[in-house]
PDB file of C-alpha atoms and ligand atoms in Angstrom:
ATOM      1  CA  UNK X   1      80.678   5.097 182.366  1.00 38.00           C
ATOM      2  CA  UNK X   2      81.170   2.612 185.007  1.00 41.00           C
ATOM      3  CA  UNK X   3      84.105   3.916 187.645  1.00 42.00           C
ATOM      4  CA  UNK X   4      86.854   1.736 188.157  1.00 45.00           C
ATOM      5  CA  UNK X   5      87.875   0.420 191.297  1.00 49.00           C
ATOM      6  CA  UNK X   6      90.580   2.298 192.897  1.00 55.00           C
ATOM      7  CA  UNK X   7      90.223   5.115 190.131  1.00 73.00           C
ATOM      8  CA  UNK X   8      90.505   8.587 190.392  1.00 83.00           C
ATOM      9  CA  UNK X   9      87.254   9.278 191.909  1.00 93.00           C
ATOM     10  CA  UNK X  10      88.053   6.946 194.864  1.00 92.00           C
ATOM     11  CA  UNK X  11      92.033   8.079 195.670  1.00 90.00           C
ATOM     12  CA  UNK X  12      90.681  11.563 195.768  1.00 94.00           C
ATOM     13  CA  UNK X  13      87.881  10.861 198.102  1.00 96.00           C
ATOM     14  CA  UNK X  14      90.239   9.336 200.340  1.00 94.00           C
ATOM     15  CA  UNK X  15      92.886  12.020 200.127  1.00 94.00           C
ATOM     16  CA  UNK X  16      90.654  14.886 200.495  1.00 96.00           C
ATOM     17  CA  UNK X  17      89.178  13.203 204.061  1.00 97.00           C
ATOM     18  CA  UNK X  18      92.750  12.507 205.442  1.00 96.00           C
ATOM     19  CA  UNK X  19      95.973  14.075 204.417  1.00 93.00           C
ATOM     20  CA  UNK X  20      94.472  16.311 201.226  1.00 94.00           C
ATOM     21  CA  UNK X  21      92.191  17.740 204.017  1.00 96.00           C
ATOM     22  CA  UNK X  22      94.679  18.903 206.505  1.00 95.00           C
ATOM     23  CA  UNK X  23      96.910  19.929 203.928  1.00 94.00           C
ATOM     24  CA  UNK X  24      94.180  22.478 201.589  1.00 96.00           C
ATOM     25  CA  UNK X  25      92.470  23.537 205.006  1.00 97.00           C
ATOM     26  CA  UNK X  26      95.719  24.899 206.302  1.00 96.00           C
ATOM     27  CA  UNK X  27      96.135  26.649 202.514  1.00 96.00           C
ATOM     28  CA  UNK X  28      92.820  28.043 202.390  1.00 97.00           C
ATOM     29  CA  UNK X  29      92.726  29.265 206.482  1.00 96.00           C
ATOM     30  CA  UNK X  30      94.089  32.264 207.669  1.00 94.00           C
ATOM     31  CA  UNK X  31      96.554  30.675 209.688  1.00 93.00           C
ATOM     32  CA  UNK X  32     100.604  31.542 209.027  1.00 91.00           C
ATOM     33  CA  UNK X  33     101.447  27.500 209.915  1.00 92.00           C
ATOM     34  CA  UNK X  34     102.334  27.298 205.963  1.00 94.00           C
ATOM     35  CA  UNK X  35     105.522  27.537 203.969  1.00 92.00           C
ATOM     36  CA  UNK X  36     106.400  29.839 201.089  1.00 91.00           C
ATOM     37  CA  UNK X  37     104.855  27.650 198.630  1.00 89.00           C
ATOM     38  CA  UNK X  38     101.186  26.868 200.178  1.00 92.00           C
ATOM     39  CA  UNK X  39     101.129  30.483 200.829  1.00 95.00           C
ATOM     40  CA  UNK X  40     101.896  31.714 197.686  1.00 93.00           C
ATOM     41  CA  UNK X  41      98.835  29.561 197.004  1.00 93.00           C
ATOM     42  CA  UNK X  42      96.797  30.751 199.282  1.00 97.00           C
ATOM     43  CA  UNK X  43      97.027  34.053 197.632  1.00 97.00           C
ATOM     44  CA  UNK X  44      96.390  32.598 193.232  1.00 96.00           C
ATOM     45  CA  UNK X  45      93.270  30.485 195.381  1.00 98.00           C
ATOM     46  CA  UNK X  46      92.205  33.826 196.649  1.00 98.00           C
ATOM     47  CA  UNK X  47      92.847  35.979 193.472  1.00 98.00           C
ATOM     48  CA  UNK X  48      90.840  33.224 191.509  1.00 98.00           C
ATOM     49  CA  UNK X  49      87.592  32.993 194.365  1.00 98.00           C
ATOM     50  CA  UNK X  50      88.096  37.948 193.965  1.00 98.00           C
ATOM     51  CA  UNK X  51      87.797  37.081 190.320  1.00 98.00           C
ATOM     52  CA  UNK X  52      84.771  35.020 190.029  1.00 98.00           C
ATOM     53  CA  UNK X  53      83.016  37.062 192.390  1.00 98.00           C
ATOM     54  CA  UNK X  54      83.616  39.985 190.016  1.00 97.00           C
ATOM     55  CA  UNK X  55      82.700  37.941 187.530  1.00 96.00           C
ATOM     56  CA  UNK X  56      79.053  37.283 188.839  1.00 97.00           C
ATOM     57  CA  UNK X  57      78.536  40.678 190.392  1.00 96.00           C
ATOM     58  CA  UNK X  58      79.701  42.561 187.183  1.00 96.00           C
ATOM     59  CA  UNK X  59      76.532  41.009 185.513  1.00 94.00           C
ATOM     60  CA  UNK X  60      74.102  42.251 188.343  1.00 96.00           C
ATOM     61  CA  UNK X  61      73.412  41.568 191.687  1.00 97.00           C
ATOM     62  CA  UNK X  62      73.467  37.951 193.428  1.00 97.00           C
ATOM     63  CA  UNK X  63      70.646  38.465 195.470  1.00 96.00           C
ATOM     64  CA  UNK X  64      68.303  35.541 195.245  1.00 96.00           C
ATOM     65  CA  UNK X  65      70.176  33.798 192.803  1.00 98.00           C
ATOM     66  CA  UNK X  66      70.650  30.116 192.695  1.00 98.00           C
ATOM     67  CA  UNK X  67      74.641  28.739 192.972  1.00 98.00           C
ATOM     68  CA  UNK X  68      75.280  25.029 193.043  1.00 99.00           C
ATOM     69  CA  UNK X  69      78.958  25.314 194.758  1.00 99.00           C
ATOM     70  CA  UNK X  70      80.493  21.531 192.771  1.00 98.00           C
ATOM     71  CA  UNK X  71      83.632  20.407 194.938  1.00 98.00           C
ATOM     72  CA  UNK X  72      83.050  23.644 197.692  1.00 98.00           C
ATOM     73  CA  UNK X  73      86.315  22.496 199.590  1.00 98.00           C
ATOM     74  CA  UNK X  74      86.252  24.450 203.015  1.00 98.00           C
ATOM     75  CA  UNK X  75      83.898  27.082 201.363  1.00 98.00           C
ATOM     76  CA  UNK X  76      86.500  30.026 200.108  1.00 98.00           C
ATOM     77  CA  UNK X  77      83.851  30.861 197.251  1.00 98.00           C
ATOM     78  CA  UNK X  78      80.137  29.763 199.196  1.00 98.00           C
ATOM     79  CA  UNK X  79      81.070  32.212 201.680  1.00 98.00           C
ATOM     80  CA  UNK X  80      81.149  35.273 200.106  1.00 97.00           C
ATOM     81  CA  UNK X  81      78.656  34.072 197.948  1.00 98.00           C
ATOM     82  CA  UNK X  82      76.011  33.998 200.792  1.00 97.00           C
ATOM     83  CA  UNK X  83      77.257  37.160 202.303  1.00 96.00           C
ATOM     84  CA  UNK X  84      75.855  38.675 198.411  1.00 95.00           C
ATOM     85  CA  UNK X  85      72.444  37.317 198.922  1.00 95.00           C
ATOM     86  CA  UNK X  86      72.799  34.450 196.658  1.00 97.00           C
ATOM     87  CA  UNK X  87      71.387  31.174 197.634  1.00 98.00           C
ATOM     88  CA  UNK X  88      73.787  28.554 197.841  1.00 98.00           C
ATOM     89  CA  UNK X  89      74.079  24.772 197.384  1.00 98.00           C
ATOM     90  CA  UNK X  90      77.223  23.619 198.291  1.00 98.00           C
ATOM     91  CA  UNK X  91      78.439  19.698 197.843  1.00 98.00           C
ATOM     92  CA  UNK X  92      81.846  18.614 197.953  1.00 98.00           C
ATOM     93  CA  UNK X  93      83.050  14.548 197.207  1.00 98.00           C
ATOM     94  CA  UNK X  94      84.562  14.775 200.559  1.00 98.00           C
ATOM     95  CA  UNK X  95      82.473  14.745 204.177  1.00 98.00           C
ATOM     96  CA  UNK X  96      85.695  16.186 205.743  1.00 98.00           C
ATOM     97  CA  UNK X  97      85.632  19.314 203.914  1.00 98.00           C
ATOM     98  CA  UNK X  98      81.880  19.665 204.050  1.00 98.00           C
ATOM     99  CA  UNK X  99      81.687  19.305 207.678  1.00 98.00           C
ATOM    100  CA  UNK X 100      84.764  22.589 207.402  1.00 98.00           C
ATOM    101  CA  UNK X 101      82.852  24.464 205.118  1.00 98.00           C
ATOM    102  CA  UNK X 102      79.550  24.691 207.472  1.00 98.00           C
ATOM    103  CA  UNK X 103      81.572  25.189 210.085  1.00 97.00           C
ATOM    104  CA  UNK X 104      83.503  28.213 208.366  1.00 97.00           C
ATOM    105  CA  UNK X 105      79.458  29.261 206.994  1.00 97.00           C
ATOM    106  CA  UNK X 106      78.541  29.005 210.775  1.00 95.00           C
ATOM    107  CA  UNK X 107      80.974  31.512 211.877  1.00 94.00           C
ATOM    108  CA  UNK X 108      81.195  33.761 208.989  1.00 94.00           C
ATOM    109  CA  UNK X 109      77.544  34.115 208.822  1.00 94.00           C
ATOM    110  CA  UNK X 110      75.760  33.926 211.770  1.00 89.00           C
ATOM    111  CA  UNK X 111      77.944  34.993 214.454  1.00 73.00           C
ATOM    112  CA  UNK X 112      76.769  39.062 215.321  1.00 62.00           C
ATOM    113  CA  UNK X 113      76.453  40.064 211.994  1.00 56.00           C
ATOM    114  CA  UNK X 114      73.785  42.101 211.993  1.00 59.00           C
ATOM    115  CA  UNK X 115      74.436  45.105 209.982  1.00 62.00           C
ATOM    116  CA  UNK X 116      74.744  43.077 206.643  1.00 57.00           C
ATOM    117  CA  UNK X 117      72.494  43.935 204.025  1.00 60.00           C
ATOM    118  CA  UNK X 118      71.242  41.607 202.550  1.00 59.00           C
ATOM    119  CA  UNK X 119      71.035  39.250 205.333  1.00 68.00           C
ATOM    120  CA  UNK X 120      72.733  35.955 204.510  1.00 84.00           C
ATOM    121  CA  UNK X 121      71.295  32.599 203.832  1.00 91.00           C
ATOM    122  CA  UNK X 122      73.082  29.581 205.066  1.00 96.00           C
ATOM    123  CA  UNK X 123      74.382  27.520 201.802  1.00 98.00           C
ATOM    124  CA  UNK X 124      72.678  24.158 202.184  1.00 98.00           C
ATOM    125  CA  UNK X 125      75.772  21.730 202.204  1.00 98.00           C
ATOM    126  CA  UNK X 126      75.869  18.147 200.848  1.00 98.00           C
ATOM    127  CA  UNK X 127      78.183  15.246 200.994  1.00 98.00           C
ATOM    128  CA  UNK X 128      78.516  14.346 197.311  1.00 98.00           C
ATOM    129  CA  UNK X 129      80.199  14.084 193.970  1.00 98.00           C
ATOM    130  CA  UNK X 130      79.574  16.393 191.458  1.00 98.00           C
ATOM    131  CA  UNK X 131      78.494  13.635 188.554  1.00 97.00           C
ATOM    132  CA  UNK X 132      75.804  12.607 191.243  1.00 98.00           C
ATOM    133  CA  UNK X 133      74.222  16.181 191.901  1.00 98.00           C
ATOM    134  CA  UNK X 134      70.842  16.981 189.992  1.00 98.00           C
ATOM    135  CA  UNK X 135      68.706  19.868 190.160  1.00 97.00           C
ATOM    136  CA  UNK X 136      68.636  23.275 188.468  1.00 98.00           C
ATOM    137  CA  UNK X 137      70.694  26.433 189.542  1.00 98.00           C
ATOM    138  CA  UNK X 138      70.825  29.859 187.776  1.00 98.00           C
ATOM    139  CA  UNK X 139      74.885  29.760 188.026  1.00 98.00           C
ATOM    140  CA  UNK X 140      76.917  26.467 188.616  1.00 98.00           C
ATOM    141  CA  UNK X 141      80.610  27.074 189.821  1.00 98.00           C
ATOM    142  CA  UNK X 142      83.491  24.368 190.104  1.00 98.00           C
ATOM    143  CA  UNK X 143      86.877  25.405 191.244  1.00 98.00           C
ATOM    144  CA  UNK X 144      90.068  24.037 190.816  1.00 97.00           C
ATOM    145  CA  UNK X 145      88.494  20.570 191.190  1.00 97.00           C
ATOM    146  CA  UNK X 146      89.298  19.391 187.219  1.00 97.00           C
ATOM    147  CA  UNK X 147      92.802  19.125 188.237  1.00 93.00           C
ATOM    148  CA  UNK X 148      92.238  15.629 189.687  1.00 93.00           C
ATOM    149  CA  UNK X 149      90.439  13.835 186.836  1.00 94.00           C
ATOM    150  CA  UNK X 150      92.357  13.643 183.345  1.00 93.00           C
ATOM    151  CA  UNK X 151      90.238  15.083 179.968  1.00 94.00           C
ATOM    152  CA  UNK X 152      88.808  12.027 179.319  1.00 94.00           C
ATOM    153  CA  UNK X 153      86.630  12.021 182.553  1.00 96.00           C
ATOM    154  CA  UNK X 154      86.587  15.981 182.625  1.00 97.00           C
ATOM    155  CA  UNK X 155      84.350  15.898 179.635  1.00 97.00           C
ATOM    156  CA  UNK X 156      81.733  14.150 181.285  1.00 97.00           C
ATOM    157  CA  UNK X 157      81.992  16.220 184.320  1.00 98.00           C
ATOM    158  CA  UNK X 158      81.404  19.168 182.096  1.00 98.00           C
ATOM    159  CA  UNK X 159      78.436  18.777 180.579  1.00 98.00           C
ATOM    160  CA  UNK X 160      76.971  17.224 183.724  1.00 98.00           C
ATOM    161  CA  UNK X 161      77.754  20.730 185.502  1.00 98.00           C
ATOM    162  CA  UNK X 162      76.058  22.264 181.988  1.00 98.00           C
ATOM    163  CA  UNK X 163      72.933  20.528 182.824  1.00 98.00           C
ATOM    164  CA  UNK X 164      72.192  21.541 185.987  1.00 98.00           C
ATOM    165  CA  UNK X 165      73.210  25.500 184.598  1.00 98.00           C
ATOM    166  CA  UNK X 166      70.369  27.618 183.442  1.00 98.00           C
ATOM    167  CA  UNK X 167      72.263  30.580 182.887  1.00 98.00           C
ATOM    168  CA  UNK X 168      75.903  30.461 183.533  1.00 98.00           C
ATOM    169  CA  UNK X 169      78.824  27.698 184.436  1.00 98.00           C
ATOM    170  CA  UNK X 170      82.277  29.063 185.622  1.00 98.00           C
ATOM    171  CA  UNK X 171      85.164  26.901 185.515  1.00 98.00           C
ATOM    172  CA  UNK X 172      89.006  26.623 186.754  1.00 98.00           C
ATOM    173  CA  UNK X 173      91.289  24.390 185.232  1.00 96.00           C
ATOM    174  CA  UNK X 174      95.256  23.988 185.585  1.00 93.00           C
ATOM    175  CA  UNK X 175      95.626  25.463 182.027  1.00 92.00           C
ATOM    176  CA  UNK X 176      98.126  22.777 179.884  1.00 89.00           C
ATOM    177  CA  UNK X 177     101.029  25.436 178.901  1.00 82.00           C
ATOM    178  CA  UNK X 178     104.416  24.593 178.071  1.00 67.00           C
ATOM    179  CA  UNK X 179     105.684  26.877 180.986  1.00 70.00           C
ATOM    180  CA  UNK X 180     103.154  24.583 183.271  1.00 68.00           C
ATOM    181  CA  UNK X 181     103.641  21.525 181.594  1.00 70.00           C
ATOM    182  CA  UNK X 182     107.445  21.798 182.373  1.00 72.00           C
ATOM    183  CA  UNK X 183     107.015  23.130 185.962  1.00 73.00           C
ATOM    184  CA  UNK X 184     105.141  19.687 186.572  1.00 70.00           C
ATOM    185  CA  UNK X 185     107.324  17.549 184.817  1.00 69.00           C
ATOM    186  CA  UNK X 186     109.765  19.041 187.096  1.00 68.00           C
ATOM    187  CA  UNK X 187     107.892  18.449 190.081  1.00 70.00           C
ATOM    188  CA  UNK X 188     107.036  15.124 189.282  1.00 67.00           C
ATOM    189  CA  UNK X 189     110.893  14.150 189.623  1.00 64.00           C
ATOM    190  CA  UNK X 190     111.281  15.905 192.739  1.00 60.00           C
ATOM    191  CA  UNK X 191     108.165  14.830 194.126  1.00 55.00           C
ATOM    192  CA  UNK X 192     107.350  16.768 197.695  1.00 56.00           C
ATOM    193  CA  UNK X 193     105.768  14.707 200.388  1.00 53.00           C
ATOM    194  CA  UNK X 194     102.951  16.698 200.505  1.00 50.00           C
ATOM    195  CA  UNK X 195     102.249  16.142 196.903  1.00 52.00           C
ATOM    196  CA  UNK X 196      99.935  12.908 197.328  1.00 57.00           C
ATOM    197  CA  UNK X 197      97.506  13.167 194.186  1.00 67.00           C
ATOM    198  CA  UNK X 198      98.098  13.401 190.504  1.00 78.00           C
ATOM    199  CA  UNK X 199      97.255  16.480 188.902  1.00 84.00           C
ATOM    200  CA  UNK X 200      96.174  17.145 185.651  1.00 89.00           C
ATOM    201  CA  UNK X 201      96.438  19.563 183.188  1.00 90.00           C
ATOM    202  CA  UNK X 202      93.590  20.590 180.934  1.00 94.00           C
ATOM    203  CA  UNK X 203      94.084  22.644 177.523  1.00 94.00           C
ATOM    204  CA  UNK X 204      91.916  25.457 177.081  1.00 95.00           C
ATOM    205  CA  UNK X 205      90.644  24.152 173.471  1.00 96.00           C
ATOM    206  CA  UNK X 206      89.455  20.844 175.148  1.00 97.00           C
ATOM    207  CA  UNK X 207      87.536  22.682 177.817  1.00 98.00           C
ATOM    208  CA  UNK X 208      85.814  24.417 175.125  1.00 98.00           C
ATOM    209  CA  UNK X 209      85.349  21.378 172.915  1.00 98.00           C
ATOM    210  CA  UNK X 210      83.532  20.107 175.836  1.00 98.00           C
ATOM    211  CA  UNK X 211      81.367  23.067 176.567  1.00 98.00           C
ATOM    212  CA  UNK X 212      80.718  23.191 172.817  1.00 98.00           C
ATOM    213  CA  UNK X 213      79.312  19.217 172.575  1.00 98.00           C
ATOM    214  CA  UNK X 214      76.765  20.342 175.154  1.00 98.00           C
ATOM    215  CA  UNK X 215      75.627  23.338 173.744  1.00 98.00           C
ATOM    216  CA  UNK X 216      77.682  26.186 175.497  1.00 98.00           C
ATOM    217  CA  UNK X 217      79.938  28.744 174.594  1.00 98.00           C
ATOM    218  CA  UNK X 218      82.513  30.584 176.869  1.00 98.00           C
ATOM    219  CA  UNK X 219      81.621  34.221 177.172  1.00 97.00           C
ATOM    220  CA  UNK X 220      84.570  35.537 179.656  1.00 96.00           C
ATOM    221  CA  UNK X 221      88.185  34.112 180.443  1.00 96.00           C
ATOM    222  CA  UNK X 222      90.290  34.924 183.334  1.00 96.00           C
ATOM    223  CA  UNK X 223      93.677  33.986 184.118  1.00 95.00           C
ATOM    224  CA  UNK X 224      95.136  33.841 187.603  1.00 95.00           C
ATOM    225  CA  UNK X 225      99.098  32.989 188.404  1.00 92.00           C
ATOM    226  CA  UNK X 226     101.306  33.299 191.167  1.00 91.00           C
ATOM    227  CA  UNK X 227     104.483  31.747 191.278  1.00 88.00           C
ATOM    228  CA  UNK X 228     103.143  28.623 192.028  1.00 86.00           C
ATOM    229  CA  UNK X 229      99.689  28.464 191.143  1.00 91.00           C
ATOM    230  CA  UNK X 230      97.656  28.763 187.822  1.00 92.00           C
ATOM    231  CA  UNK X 231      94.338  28.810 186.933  1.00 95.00           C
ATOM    232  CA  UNK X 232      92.535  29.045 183.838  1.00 96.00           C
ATOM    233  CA  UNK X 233      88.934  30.904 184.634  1.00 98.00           C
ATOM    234  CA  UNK X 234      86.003  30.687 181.527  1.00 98.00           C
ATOM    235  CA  UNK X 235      82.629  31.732 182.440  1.00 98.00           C
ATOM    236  CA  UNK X 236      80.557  29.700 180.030  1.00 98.00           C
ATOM    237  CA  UNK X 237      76.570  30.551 179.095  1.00 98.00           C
ATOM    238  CA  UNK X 238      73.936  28.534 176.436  1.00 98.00           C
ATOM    239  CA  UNK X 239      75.480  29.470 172.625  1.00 95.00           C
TER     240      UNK X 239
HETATM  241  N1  SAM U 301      86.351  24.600 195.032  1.00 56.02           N
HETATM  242  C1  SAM U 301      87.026  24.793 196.307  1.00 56.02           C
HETATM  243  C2  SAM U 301      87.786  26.086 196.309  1.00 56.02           C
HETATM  244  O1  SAM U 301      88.168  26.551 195.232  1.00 56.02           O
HETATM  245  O2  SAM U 301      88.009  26.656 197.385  1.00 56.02           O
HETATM  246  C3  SAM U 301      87.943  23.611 196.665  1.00 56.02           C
HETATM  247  C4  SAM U 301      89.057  23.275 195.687  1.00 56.02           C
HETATM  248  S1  SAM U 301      90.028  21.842 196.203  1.00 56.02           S
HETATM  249  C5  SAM U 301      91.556  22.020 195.325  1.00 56.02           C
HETATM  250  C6  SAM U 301      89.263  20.523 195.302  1.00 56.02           C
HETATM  251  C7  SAM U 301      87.991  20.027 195.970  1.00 56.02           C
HETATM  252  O3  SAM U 301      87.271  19.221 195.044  1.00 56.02           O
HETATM  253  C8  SAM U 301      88.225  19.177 197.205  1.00 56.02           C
HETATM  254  O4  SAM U 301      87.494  19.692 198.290  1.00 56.02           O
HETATM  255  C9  SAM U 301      87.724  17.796 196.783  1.00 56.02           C
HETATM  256  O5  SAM U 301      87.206  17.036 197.848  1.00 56.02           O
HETATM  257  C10 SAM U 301      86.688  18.148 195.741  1.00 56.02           C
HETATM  258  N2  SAM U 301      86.389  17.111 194.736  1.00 56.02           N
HETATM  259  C11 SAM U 301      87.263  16.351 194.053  1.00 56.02           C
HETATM  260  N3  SAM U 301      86.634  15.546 193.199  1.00 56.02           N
HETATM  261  C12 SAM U 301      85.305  15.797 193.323  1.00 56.02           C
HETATM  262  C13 SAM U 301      84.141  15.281 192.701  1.00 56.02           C
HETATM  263  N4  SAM U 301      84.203  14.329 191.766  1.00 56.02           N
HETATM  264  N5  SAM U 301      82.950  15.778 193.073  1.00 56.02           N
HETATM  265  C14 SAM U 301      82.868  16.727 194.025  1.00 56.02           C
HETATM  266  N6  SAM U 301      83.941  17.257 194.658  1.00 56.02           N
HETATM  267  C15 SAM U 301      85.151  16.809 194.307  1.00 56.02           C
END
């Protein structure tokens, strides 16, 4: 489908190289420069990257195996990855966060680590959108990037991610609950300055409808909240 001008795609490009990059950086560092609410954040982003890796590593060990990282952000989940053995391709839509990420890799990784077992592999990192990525990977992850595209584009971006899977495709979604739905509604008419993109909810059913229309079934579900964050985790595999 031919991408509008000015769509989604484009306002979250720009957001994520300016203002949506300073903003998740801070949330996903270390760093105590955030408030109660991007912390609290911090922690449902951190329970959701704890779950995924227990996820994969509950179904043997990552060593050698192929990730394709869609969206990587500033690397939370390539990271650990790599410190596991696996080997890692990680793109992101924005060359802000990339540039973070193997910077983050750099110093995680490299830097006087020598009593890790197995020794790391860099992720390869890549400047690009996740409907433009080809290739084949045992596992393909995307997190907490569907909440920036509404259904009707998250469909396509599913079974695109499908195709490059061989084995496995994990997912995190907003989930589309009435508790959610009526947090957002809320927020949207008290909007925060920091709040500078749309997001979007995504029912469960429609995730699976799209995982379904490619050929895919989900084997696992997680669920991750904090007071302020939620994310709907499905590992999906070939039905
Ligand atoms: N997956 C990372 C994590 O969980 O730590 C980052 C999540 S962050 C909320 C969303 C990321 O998705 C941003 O880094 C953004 O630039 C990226 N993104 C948004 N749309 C994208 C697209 N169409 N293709 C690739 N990356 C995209």
């Amino acid at each position: 489908a031919e991408e509008v001008r000015g769509g989604d795609k484009e306002v979250v490009r720009e957001y994520f190289n300016n203002t949506g990059f300073q903003r998740w950086k801070k949330i996903y560092g270390e760093t105590d420069e955030v408030n109660r609410v991007q912390l609290d954040i911090r922690l449902g982003h951190s329970k959701t990257v704890e779950n995924v890796m227990q996820m994969l590593t509950d179904e043997g060990s990552l060593e050698g195996v192929t990730v394709c990282d869609a969206g990587c952000g500033t690397g939370c989940l390539s990271i650990p990855l790599a410190k596991q053995g696996a080997i890692v391709s990680a793109s992101d839509i924005s060359a802000a966060m990339v540039a973070e990420a193997e910077k983050q890799a750099r110093e995680q990784l490299l830097t006087g680590k020598d009593d890790q077992s197995p020794a790391p592999v860099m992720p390869k990192f890549e400047v690009s959108d996740l409907e433009s990525l080809d290739g084949k990977y045992n596992t393909v992850i995307c997190l907490d990037v569907l909440i920036h595209y509404p259904q009707s584009k998250a469909d396509g971006m599913i079974a695109h991610l499908a195709s490059l899977a061989e084995e496995r495709l994990i997912l995190s979604f907003a989930p589309k609950t009435f508790y959610y739905d009526l947090l957002k509604r809320v927020g949207e008419l008290f909007p925060g300055p920091s709040k500078a993109t749309r997001a979007y909810l995504h029912a469960e059913a429609d995730v699976e409808r799209a995982l379904q229309k490619v050929g895919w079934k989900i084997r696992k579900r997680g669920l991750i909240t904090t007071q302020f964050y939620f994310a709907r985790l499905v590992e999906a595999v070939p039905a």
